Coordinates of C-alpha atoms in Angstrom, one line a residue:
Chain J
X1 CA -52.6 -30.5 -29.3
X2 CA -56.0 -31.4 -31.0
X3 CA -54.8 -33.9 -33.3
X4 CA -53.1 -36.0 -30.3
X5 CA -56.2 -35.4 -28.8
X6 CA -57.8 -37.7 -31.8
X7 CA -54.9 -39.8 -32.1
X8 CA -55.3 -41.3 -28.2
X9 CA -59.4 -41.1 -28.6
X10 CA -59.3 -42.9 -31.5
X11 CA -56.2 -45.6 -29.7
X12 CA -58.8 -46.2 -26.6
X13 CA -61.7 -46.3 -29.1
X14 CA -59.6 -49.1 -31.2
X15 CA -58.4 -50.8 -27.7
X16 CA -62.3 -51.7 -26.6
X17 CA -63.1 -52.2 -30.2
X18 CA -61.0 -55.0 -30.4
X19 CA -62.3 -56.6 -27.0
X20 CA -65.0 -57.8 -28.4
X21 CA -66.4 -59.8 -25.0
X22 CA -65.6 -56.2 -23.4
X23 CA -68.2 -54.3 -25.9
X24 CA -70.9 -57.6 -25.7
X25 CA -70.7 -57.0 -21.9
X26 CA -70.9 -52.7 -22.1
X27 CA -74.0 -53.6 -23.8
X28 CA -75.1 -56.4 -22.5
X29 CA -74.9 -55.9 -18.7
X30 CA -77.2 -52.9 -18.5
X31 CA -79.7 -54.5 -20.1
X32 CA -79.9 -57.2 -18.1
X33 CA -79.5 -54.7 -14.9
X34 CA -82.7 -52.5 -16.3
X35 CA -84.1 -55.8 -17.0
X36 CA -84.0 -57.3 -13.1
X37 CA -84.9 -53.9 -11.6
X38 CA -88.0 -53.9 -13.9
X39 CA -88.9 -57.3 -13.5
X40 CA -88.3 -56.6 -9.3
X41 CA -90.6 -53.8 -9.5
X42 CA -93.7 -55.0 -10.9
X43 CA -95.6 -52.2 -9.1
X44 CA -95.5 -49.8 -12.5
X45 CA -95.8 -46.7 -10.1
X46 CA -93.0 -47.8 -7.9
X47 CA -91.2 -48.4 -11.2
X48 CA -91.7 -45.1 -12.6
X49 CA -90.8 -43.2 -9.5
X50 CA -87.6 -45.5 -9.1
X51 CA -85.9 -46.5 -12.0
X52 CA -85.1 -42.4 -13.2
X53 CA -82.8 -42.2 -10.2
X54 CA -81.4 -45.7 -10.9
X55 CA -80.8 -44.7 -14.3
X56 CA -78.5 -42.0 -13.3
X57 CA -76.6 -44.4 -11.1
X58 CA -76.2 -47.4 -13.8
X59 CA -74.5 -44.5 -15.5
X60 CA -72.5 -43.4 -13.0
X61 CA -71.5 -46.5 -12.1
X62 CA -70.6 -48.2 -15.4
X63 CA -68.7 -44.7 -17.0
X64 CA -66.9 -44.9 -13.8
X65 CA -65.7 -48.5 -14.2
X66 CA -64.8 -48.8 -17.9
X67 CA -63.0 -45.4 -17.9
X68 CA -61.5 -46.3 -14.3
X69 CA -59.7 -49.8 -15.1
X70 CA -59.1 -49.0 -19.2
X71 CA -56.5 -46.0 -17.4
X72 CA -55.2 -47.8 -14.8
X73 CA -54.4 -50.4 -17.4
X74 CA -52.3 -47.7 -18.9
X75 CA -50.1 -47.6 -16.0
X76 CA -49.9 -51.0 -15.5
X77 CA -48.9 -52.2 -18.7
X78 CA -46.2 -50.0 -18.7
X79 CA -48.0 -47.5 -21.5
X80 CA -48.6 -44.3 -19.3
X81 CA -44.5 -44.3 -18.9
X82 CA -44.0 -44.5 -22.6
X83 CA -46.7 -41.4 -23.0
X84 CA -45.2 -39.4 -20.8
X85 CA -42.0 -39.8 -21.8
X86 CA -43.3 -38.6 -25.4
X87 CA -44.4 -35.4 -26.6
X88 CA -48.0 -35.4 -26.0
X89 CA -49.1 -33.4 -22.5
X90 CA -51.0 -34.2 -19.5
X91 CA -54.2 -32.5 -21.1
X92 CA -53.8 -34.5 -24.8
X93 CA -53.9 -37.6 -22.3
X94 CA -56.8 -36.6 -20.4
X95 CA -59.4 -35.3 -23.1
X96 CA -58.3 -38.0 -25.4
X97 CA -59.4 -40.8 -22.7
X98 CA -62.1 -38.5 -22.1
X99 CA -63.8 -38.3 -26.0
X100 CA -62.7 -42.2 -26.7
X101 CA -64.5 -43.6 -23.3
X102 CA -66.9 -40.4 -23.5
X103 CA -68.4 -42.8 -26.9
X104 CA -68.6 -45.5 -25.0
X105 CA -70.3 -43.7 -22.0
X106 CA -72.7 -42.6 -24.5
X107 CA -73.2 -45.5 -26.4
X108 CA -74.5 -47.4 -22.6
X109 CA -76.6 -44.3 -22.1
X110 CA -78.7 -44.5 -25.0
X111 CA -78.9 -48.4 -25.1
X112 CA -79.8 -48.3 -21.3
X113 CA -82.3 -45.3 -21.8
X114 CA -84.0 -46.7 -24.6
X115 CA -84.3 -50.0 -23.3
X116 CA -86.1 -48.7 -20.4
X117 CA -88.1 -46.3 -22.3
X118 CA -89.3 -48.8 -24.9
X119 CA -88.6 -52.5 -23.9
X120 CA -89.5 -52.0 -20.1
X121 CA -91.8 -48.8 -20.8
X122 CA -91.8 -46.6 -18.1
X123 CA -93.8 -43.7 -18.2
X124 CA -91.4 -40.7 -18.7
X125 CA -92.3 -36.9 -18.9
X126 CA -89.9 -34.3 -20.1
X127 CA -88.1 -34.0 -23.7
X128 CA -86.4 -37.2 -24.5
X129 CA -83.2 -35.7 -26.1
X130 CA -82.9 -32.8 -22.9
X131 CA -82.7 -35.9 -20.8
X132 CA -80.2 -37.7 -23.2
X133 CA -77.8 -34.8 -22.7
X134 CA -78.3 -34.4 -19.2
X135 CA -77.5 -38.4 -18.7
X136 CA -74.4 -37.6 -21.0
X137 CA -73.4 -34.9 -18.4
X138 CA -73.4 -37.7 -16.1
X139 CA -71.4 -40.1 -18.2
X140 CA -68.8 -36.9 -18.8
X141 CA -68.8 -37.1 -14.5
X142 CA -68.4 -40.7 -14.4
X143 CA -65.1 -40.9 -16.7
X144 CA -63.6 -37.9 -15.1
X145 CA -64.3 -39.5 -11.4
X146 CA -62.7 -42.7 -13.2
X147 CA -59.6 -40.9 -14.4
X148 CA -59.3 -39.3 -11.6
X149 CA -59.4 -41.7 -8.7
X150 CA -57.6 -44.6 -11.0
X151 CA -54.7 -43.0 -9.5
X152 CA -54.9 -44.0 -6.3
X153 CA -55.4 -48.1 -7.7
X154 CA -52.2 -49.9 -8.1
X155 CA -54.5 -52.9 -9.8
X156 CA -57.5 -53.8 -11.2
X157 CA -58.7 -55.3 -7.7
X158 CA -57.8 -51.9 -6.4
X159 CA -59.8 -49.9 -8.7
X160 CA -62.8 -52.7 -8.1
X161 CA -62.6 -51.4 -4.4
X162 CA -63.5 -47.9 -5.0
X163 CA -67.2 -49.7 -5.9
X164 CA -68.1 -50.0 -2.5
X165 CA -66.3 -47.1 -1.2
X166 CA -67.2 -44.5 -3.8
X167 CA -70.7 -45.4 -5.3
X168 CA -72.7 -47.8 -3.6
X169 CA -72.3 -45.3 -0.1
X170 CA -74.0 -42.4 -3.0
X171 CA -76.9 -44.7 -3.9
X172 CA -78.0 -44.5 -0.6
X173 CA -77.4 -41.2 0.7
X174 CA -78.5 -39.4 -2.4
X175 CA -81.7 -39.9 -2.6
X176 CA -81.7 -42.9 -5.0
X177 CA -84.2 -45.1 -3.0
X178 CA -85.2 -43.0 -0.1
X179 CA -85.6 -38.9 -0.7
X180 CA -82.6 -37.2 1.3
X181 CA -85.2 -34.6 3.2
X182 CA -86.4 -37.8 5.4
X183 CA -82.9 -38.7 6.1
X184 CA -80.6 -38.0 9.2
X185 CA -79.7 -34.1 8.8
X186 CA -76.2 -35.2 9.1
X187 CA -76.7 -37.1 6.6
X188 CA -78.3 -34.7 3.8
X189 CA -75.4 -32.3 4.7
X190 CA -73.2 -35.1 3.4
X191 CA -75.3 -35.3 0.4
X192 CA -75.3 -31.8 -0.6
X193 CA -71.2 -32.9 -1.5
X194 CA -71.8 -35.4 -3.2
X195 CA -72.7 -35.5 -7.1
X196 CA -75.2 -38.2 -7.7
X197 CA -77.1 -35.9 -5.2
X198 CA -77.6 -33.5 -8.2
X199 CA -77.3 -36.5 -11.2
X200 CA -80.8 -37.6 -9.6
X201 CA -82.7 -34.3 -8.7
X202 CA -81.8 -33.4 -12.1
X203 CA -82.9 -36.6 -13.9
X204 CA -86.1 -36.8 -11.3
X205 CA -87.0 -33.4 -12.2
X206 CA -86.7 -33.8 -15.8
X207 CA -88.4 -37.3 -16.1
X208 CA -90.9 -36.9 -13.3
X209 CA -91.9 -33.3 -13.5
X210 CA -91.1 -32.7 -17.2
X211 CA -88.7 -30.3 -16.7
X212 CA -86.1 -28.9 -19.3
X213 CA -82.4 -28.5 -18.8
X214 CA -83.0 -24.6 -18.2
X215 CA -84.9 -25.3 -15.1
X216 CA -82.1 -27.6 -13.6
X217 CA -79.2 -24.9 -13.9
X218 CA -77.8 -25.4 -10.6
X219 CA -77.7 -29.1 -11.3
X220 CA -76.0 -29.0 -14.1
X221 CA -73.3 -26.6 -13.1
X222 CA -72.4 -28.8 -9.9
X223 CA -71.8 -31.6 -12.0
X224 CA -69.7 -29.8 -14.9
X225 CA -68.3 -28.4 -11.7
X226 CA -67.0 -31.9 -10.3
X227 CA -66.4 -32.9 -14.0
X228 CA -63.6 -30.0 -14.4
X229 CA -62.4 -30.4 -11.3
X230 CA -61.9 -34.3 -11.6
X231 CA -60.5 -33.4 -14.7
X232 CA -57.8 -30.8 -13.1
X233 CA -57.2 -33.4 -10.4
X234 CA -56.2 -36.4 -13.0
X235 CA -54.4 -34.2 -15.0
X236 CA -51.9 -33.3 -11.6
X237 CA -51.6 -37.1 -10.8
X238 CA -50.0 -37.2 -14.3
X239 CA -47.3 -34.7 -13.6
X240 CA -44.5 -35.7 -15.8
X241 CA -41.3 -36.3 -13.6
X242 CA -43.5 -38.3 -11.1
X243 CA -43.4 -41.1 -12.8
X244 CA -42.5 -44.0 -10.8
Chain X
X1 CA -22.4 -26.9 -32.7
X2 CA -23.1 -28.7 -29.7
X3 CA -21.7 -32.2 -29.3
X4 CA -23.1 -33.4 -26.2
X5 CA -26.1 -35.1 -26.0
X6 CA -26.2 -35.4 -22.7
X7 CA -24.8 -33.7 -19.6
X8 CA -25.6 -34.7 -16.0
X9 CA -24.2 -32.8 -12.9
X10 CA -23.8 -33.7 -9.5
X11 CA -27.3 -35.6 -10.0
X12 CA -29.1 -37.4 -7.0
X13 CA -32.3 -39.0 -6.5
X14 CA -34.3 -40.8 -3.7
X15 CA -37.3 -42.8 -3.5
X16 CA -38.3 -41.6 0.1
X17 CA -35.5 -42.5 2.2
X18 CA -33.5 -44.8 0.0
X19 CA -30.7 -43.4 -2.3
X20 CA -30.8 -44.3 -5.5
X21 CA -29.0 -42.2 -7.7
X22 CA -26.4 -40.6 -5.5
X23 CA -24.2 -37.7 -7.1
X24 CA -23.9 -39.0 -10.7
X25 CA -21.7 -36.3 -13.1
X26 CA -21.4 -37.5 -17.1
X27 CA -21.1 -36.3 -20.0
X28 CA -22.6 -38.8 -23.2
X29 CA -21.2 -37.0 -26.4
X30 CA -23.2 -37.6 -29.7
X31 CA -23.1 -40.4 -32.3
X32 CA -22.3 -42.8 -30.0
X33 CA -23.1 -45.8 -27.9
X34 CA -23.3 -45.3 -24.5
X35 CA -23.6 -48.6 -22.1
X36 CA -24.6 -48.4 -18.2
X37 CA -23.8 -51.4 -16.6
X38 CA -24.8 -52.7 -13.1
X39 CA -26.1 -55.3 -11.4
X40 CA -30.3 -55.1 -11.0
X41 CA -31.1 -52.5 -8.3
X42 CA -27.9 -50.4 -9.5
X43 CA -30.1 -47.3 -10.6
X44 CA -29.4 -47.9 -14.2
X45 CA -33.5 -47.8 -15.0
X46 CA -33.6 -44.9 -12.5
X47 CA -31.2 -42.7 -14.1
X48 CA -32.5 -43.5 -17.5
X49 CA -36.0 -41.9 -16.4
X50 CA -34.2 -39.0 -15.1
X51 CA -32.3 -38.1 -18.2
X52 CA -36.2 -38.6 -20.4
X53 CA -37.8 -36.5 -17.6
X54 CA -40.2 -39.1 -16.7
X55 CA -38.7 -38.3 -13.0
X56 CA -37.4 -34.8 -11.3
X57 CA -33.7 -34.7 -10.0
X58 CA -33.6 -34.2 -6.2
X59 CA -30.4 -32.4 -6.5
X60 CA -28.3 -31.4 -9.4
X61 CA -29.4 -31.2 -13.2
X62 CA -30.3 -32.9 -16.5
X63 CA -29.3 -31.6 -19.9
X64 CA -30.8 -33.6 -23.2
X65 CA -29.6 -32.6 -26.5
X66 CA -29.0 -29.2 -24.7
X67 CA -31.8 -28.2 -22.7
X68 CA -33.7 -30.0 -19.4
X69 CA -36.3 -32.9 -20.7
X70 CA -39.7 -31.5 -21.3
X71 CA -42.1 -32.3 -23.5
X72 CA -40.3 -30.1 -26.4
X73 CA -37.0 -32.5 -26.1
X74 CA -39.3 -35.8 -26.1
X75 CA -40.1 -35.0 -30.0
X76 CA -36.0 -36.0 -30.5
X77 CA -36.0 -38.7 -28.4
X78 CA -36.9 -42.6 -28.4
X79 CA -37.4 -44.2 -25.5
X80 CA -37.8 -48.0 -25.0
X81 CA -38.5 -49.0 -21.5
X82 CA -37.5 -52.1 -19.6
X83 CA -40.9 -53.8 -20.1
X84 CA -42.4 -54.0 -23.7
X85 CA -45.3 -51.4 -22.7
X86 CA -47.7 -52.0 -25.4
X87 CA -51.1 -52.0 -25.6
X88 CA -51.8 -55.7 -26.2
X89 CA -55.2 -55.9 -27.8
X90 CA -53.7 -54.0 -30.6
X91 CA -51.7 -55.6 -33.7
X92 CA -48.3 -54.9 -34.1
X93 CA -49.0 -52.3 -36.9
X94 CA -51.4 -50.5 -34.6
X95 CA -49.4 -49.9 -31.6
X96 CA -46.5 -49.1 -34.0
X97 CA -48.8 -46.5 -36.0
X98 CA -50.5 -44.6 -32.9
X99 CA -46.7 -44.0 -31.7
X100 CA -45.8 -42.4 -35.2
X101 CA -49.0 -40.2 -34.6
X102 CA -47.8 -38.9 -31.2
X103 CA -44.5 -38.5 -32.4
X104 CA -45.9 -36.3 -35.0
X105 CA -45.8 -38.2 -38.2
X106 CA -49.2 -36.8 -39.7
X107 CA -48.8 -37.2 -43.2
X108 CA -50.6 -40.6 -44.4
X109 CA -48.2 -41.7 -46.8
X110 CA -45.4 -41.3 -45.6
X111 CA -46.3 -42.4 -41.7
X112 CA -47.1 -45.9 -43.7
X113 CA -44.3 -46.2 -45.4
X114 CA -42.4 -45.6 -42.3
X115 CA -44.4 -48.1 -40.1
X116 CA -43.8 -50.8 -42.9
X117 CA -40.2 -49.9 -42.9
X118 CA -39.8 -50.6 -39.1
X119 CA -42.0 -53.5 -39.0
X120 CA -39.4 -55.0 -41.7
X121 CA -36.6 -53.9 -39.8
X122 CA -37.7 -55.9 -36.4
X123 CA -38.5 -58.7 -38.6
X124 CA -41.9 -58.8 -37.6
X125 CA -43.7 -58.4 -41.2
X126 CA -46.0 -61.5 -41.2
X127 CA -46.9 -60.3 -38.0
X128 CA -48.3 -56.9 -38.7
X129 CA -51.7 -57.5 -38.3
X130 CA -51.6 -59.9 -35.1
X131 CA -52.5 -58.4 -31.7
X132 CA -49.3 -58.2 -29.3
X133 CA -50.9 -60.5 -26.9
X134 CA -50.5 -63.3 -28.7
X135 CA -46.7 -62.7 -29.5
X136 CA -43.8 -64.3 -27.6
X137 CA -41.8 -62.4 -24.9
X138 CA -38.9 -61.4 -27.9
X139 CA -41.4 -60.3 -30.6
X140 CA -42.9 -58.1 -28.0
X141 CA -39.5 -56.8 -27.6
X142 CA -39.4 -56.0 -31.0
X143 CA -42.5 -54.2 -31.4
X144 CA -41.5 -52.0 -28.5
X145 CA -38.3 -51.1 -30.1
X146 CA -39.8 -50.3 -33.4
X147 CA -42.3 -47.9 -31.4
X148 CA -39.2 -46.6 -30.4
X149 CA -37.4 -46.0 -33.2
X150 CA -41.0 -45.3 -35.8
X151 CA -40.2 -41.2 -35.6
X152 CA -36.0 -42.1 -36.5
X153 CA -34.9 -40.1 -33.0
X154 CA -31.7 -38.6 -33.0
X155 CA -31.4 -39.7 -29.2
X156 CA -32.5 -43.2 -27.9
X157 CA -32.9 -44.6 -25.0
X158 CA -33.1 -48.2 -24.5
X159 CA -34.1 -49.6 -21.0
X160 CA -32.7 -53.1 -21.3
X161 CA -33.5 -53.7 -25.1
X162 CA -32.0 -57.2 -25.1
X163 CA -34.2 -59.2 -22.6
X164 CA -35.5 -62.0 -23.2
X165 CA -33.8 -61.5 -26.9
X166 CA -32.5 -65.4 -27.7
X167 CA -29.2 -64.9 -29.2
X168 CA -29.7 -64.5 -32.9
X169 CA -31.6 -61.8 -32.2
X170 CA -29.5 -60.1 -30.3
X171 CA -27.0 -60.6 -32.6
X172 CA -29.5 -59.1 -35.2
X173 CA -30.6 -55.8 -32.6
X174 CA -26.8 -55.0 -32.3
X175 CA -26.1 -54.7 -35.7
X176 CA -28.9 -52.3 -35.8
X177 CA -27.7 -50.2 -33.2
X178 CA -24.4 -50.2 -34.9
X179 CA -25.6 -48.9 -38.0
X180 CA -27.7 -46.0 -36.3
X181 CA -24.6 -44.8 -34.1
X182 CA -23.1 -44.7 -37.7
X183 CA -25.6 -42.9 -39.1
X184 CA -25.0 -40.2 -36.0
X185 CA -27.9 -41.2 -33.7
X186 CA -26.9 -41.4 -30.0
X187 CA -27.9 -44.6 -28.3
X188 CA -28.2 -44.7 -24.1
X189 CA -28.5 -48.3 -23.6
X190 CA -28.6 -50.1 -19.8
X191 CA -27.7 -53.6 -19.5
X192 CA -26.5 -56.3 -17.0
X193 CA -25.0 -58.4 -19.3
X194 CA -21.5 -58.0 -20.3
X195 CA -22.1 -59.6 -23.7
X196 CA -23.9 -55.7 -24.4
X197 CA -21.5 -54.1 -23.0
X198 CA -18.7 -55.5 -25.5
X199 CA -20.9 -53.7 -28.0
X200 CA -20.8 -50.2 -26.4
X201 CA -18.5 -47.9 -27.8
X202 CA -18.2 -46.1 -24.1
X203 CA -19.7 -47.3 -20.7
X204 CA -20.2 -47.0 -17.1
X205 CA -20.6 -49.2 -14.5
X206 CA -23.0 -48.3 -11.8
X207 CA -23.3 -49.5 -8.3
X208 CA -25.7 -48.3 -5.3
X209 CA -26.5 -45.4 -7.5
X210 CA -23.1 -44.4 -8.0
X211 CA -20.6 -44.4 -11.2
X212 CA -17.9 -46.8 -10.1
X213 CA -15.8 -46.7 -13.5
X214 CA -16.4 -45.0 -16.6
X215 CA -14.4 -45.7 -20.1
X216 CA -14.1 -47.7 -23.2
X217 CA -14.5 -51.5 -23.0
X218 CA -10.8 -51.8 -23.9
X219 CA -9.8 -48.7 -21.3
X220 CA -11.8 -50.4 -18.7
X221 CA -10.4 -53.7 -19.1
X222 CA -7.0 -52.4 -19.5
X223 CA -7.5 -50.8 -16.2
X224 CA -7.4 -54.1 -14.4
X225 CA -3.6 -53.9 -15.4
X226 CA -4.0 -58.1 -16.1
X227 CA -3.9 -60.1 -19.6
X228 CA -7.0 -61.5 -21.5
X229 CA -8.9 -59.7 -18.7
X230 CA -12.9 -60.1 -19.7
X231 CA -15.4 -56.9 -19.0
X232 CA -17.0 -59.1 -16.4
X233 CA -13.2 -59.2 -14.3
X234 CA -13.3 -55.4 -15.0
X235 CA -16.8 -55.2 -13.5
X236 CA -15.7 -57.5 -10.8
X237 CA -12.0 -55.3 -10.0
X238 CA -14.3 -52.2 -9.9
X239 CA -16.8 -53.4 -7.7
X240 CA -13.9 -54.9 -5.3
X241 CA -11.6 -51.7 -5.4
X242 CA -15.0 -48.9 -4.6
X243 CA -14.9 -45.9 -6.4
X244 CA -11.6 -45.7 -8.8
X245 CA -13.3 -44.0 -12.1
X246 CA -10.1 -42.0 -12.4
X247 CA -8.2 -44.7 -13.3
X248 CA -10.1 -44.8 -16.9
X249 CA -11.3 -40.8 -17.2

């Protein structure tokens, strides 16, 4: 099981290696997203107390498109059939795609967090590499949510869809810009659901209060929670003798 | 020793309401060539995916090289589908290479050799390190039958293999079917061309999901009881006289 594990990780690692405008704009566009918000905020207090919460959503948001449209490729170039058709199972597909777009998840993380951390220099408290693995706990959520809801796309203008509908709704409810306790109590019930909610208490708490991944416990377990979930999910919408 | 490779009984299958495989029996024996004919919409593609496993039977059952697909029985078998299905920002050697991994070929050495052995065969050697995308419709082809074929399956399964094939080719991929059923591999091929058919060694035709003859080229033109009568005036005598499959059992 392991080593087909590898062998897809290492396919979907080879696949975006070769698109080489692909891995210019995984790089690129963060940076010059980080860039705008800092140069919008000029206020550096404003920035500090923003762009933590923002950070957890450019992850979110960019693990959640590359791993979403790289599988739903799969399907629609005719691969997924030819997988399942072979010996590898539903779980070699799903923790291979996981690990190869997991590196690639990571590989925005850093360049993101550093960028803001060094080029933009926002004042940060809280151990740099406890917030690196936390943001990677948010990149493991963001390519499971990708998977997982790339099933319900029948094309890439599909999957682009699921934007508005999935993550921009999150950035507002919770607490990205505005703190959920001064919004409609309907409204922070709603948030308690959803798992950007705990991506930025966890990342606020770490960065703004200098906390250390043992004091956000509940925070991370709600978002391994989803992860594993997702994960399950994807791994029924690839039941083999479904596929149609 | 069992000498059936495949064995289908009273099989049926819907996509919601419409019918698309409807009470298909058949037995495909080993070391042979096995044709299904039909118009497009026939349920040739359909019934392929059933006897892989890629889809559940609504009624009745699916036995391949013994036992119901799963993904135990996919280790023996090849299976080409009607589109190339590659990835296409990978060379040819890649996409070959990662389908010799799944299909458990670990060993380095010998999973080259292999690879270069199949890239030979489908004439695709100055190729090998060109990313599908920028091959033509055929030499996709090609690449998705040597992922087929990279683990040497006893049992394959080729959706349409001939495509877009111009006619030297096709020439070419028969004559490597033939010497594979000769070696004692099984080959499930679906067409709609009669020139494939000619090559089968046993056939159906299928209509509306259903088996409308089944026989040897020769049995099933014989059937039409006329002189120089072609597989297409077969096709066409079946098609005009409904369900007469007894004629040729």
């Amino acid at each position: 099981m392991f080593s087909n594990i590898i062998t897809i990780a290492r396919r979907s690692i080879q696949q975006l290696v070769r698109d080489r405008r692909t891995i210019a704009l995984i790089i690129v566009v963060p940076l010059v997203i980080a860039s705008l918000i800092g140069v919008s905020l000029p206020n550096k207090a404003v920035l500090n107390q923003t762009l933590p919460a923002l950070l957890a959503v450019l992850i979110l948001f960019f693990g959640f498109l590359l791993s979403g449209i790289s599988f739903l490729r799969e399907r629609s170039q005719g691969t997924r059939e030819r997988l399942m058709a072979s010996p590898v199972s539903r779980g070699d597909i799903i923790f291979g795609y996981l690990l190869g777009f997991l590196l690639f998840a990571i590989l925005q993380t850093l360049v993101l967090f550093f960028y803001t951390v060094y080029i933009i220099k926002i004042d940060f408290m809280g151990d740099l590499w406890q917030i690196i693995i936390f943001q990677i706990l948010i990149g493991i959520l963001a390519v499971c949510l990708g998977i997982f809801l790339s099933a319900f796309a029948r094309n890439e203008f599909q999957m682009v869809q699921f934007i508005p509908l999935i993550i921009i709704p999150q950035v507002f409810i919770c607490g990205v810009l505005f703190p959920v306790n001064t919004q409609p109590e309907w409204l922070q019930w709603i948030a308690k659901f959803l798992p950007l909610t705990y991506g930025v208490d966890g990342i606020k708490a770490m960065m703004l209060e200098g906390k250390g991944l043992l004091d956000i416990g509940k925070e991370i377990a709600v978002l391994a929670s989803y992860a594993v979930v997702l994960m399950a999910l994807a791994g029924i919408s690839l039941r083999r003798g479904h596929v149609a | 020793m069992n000498i059936t490779a495949i064995e289908i009984k009273n099989l049926s299958f819907n996509y919601g309401k419409l019918k698309v495989i409807d009470d298909v029996s058949l037995e495909i024996a080993k070391g042979i060539s096995f044709g299904l004919l039909g118009s497009n919409g026939a349920g040739k593609t359909t019934l392929i995916r059933l006897m892989v496993g890629l889809l559940k039977p609504k009624t009745g059952s699916v036995f391949c090289l013994g036992k119901p697909p799963s993904p135990a029985t996919a280790r023996n078998i090849g299976y080409m589908p009607q589109l190339p299905s590659l990835y296409s920002e990978l060379t040819v050697y890649q996409n070959i290479d990662f389908f010799a991994r799944i299909y458990g070929l670990r060993a380095h050495n010998t999973r080259n050799q292999r690879v270069d052995e199949v890239i030979k065969l489908v004439d695709l050697w100055p190729k090998k390190n060109v990313s599908v995308s920028q091959l033509s419709g055929g030499m996709k082809q090609r690449v998705s039958l040597a992922c087929a074929i990279v683990h040497n399956p006893p049992l394959l399964f080729l959706d349409e293999p001939t495509v877009g094939l111009d006619p030297e080719l096709r020439v070419h991929f028969w004559e490597y079917f033939g010497n594979l059923t000769a070696a004692g591999h099984t080959l499930i091929v679906s067409s709609h061309t009669m020139d494939d058919a000619a090559h089968c060694q046993k056939l159906i035709f299928m209509r509306e999901g259903k088996v409308i003859a089944l026989g040897t080229p020769d049995e099933l033109r014989g059937a039409v009881g006329k002189p120089n009568t072609t597989l297409e005036d077969a096709f066409l005598y079946f098609i005009r006289h409904g369900e007469v499959k007894s004629h040729v059992q």
